[in-house]
XYZ file of N, CA and C in Angstrom:
369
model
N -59.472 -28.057 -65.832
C -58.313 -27.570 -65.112
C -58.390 -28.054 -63.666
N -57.163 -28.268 -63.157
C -57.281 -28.877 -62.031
C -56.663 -28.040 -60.654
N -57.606 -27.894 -59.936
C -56.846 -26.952 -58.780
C -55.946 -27.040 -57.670
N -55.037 -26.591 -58.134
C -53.798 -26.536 -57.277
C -54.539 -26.020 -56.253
N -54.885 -25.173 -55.878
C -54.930 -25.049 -54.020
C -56.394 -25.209 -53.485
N -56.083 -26.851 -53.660
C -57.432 -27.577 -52.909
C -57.790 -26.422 -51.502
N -56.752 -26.363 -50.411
C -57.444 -26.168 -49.412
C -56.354 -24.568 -48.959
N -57.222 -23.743 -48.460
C -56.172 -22.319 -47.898
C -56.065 -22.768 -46.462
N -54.868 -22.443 -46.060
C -54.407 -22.564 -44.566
C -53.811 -20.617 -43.978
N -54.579 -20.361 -43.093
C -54.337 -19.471 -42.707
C -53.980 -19.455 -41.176
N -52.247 -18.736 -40.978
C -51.710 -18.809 -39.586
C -52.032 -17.703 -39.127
N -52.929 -18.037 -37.798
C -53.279 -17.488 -36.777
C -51.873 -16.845 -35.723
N -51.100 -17.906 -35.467
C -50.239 -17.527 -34.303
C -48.904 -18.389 -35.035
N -48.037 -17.347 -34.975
C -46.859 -18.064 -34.799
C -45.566 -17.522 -34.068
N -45.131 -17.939 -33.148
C -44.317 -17.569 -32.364
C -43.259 -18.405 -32.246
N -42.113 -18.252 -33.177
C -41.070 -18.719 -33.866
C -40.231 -19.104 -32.177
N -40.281 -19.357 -31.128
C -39.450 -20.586 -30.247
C -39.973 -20.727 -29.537
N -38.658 -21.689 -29.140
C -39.223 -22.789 -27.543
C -40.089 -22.471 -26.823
N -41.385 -23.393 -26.772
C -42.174 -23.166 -25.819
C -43.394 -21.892 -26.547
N -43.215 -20.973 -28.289
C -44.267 -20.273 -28.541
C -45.254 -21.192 -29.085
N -46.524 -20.428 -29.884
C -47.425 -20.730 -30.094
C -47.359 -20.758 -31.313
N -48.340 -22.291 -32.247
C -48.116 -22.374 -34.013
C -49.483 -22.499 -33.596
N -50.678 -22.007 -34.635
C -52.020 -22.219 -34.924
C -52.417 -21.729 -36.067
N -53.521 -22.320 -36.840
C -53.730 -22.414 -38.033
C -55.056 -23.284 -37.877
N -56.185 -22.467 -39.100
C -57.289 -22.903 -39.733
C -56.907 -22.703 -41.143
N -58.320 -23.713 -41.457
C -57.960 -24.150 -42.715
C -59.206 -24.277 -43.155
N -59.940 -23.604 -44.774
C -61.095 -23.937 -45.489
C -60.791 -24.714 -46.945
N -61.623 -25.311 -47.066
C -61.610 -25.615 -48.248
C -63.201 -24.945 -49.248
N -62.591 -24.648 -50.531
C -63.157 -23.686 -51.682
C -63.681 -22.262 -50.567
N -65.057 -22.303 -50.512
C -65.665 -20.996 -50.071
C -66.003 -21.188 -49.041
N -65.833 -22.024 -47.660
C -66.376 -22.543 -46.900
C -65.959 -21.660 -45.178
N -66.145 -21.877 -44.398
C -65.425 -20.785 -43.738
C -64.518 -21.756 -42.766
N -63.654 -20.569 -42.366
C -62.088 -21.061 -41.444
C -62.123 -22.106 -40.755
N -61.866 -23.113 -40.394
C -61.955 -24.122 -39.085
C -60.779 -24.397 -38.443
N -60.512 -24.259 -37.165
C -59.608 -24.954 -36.406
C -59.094 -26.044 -37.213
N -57.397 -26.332 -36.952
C -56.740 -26.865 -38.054
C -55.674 -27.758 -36.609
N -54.692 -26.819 -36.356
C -53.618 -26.939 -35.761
C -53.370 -26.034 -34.520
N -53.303 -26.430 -32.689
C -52.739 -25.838 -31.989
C -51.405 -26.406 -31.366
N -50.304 -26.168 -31.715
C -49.284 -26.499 -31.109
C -48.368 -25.611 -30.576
N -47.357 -26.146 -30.384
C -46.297 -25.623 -29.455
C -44.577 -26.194 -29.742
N -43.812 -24.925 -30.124
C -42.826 -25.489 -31.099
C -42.093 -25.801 -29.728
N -41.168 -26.418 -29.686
C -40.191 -27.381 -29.243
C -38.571 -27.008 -29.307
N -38.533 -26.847 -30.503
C -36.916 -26.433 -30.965
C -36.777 -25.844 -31.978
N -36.242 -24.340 -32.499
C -36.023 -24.089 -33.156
C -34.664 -23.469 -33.765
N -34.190 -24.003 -34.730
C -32.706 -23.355 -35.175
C -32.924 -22.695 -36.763
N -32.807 -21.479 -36.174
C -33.285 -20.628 -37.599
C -32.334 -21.065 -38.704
N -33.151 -21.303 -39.520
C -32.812 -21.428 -41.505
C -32.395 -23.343 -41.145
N -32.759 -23.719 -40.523
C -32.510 -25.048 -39.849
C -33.289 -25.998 -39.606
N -34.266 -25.921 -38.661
C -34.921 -27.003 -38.144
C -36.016 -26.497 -37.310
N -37.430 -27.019 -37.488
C -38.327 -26.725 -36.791
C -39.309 -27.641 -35.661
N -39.243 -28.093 -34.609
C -40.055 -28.905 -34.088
C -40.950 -28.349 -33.380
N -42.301 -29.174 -33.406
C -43.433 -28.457 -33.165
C -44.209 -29.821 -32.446
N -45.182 -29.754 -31.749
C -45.544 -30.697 -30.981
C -47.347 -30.212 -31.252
N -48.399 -31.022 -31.111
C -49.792 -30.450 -30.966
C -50.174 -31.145 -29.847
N -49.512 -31.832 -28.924
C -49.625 -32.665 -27.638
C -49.573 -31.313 -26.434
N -48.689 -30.071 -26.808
C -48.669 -29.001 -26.150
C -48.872 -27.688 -26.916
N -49.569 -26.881 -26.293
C -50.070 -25.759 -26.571
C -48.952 -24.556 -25.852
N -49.045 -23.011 -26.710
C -47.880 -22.375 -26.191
C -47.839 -21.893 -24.507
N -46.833 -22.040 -24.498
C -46.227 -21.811 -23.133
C -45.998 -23.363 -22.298
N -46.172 -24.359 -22.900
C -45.833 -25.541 -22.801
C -47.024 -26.128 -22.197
N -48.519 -25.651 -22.609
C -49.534 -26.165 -21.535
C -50.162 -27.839 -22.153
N -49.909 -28.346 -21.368
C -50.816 -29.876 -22.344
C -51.918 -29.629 -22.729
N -52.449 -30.541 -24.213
C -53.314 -30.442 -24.714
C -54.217 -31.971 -25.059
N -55.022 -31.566 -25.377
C -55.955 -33.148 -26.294
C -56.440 -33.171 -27.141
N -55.372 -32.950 -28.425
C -55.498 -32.740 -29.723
C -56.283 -33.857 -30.629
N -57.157 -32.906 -31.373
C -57.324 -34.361 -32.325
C -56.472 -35.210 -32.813
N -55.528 -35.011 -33.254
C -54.974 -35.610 -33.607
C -53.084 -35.606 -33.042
N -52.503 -36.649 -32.001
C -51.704 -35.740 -31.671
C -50.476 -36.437 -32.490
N -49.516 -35.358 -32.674
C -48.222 -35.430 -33.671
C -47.291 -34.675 -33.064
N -45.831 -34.777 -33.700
C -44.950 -34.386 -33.542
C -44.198 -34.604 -34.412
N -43.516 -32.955 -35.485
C -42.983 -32.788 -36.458
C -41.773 -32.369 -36.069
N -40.152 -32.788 -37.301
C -39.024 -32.213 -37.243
C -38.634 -31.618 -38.143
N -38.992 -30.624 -39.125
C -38.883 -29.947 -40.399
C -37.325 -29.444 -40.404
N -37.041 -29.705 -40.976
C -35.240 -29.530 -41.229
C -35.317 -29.229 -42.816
N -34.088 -27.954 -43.060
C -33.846 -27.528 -44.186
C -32.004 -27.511 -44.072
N -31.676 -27.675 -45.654
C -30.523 -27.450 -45.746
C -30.059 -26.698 -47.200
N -29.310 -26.191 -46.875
C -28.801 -25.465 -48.796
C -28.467 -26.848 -49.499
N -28.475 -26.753 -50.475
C -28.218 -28.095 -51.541
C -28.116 -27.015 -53.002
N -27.297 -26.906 -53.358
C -26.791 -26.415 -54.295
C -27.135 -25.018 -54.770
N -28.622 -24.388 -55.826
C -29.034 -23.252 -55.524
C -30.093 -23.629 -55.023
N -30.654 -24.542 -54.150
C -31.854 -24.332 -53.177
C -31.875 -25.076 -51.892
N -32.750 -25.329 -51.681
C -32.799 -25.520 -50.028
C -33.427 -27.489 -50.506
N -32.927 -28.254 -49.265
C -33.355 -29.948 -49.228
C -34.265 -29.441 -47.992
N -35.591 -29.752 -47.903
C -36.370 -29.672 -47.041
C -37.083 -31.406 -46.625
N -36.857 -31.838 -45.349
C -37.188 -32.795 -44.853
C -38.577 -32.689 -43.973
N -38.999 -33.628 -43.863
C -40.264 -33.871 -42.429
C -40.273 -35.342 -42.135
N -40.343 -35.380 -40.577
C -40.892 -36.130 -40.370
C -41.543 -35.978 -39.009
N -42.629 -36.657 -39.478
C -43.907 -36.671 -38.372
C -44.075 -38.143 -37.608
N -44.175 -37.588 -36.590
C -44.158 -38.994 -35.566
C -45.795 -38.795 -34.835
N -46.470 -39.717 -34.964
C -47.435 -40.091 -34.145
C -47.802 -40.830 -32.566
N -48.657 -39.985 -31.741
C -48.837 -40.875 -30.408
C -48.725 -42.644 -30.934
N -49.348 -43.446 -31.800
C -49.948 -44.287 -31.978
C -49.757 -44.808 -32.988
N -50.172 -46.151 -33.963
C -50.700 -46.109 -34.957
C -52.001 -46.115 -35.432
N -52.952 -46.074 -34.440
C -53.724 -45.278 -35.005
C -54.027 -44.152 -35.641
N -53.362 -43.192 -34.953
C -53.483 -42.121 -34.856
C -52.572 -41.849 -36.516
N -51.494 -42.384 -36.488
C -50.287 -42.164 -38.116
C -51.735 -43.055 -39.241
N -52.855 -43.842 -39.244
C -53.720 -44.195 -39.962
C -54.590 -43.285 -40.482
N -54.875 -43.011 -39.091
C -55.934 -41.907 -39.665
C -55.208 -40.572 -40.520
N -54.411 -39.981 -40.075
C -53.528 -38.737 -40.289
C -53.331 -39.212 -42.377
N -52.673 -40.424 -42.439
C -52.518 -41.041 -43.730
C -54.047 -41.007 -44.520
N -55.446 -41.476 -43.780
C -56.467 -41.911 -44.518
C -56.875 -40.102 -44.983
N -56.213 -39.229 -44.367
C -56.742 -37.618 -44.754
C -56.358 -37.102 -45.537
N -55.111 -37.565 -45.960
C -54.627 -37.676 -46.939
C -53.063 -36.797 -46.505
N -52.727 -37.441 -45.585
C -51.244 -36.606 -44.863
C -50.277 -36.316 -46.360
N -49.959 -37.190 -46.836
C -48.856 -36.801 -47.714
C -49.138 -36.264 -48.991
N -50.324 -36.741 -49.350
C -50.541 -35.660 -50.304
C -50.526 -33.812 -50.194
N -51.249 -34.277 -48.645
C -51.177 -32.330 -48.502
C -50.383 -32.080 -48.166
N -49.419 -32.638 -47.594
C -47.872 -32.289 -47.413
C -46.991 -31.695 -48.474
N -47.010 -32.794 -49.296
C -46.692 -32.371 -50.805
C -47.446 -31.385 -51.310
N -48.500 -31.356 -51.627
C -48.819 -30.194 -52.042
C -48.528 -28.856 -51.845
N -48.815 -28.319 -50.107
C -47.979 -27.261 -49.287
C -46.683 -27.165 -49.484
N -45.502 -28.204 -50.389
C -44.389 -27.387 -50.647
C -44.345 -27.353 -52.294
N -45.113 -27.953 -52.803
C -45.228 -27.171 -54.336
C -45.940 -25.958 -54.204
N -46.787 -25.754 -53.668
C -47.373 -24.665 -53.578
C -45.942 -23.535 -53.267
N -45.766 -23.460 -52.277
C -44.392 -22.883 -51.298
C -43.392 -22.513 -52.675
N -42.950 -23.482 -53.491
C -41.789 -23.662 -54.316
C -42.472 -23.064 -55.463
N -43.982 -23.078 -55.820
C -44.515 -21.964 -56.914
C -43.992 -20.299 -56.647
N -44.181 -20.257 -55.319
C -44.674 -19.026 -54.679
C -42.872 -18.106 -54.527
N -41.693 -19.218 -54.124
C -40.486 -18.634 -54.245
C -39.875 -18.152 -55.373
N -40.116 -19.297 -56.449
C -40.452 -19.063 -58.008
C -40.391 -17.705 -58.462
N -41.561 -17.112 -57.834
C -42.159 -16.095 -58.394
C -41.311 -14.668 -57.608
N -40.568 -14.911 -56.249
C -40.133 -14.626 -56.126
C -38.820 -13.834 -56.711
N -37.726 -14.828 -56.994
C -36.551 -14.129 -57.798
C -36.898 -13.556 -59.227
C-alpha cells in the first residue's frame, strides 16, 4: 500500500491579510516538526486569490529565506466545484531548480488531492 500522506504540514500562523503572517512546519513519518515556511501574504480576496511572499515576514519585515518564492493561488467556481490555480515565481533560476529537484510539483499535487479527499468527506 502506498502512502498518501508522505509528509504532515502543520500551520503555525496564519493571518489571512495584507501584510499578516503564513508559517508552517512540516515532518515526514515520525520525525519531529521542522521549520517549513515563513511568509507574508501580500493580497488577499476572500474565496478568490491568495498571494503570499517568503522574501517578507509578517508585518512586511524582510527576510532570507531558504528558499525565496512568491505564490498567486486563485480559485474559481467551475460548475459544482472550485478551478484552483498556482503559480509560483522564483527570485532566480536557481532557486525554481532547486524548489523542482524537491520535488515542488509533486507535493503540490499531492496537498490538493489530499485537500479534495478531505472535502469529499465533507458533504
Amino acid at each position: 500500500m502506498v502512502d498518501t500522506h508522505p509528509i504532515e504540514c502543520k500551520v503555525v500562523k496564519l493571518d489571512l491579510r495584507p501584510g499578516g503572517g503564513f508559517e508552517t512546519r512540516m515532518r515526514e513519518g515520525d520525525g519531529d516538526f521542522k521549520p517549513h515556511v515563513e511568509a507574508c501574504f501580500l493580497d488577499i480576496v476572500p474565496e478568490q486569490r491568495l498571494v503570499w511572499t517568503t522574501t517578507l515576514a509578517e508585518g512586511w519585515r524582510p527576510t532570507e529565506p531558504w528558499l525565496a518564492l512568491t505564490a498567486i493561488i486563485t480559485f474559481a467556481a467551475e460548475g459544482n466545484g472550485t478551478h484552483y490555480s498556482a503559480r509560483v515565481m522564483h527570485k532566480n533560476a536557481a532557486d525554481s531548480r532547486k524548489h523542482e529537484e524537491m520535488g515542488f510539483q509533486e507535493g503540490w499535487g499531492t496537498t490538493i488531492d489530499q485537500l479534495a479527499a478531505f472535502v469529499e468527506h465533507l458533504e
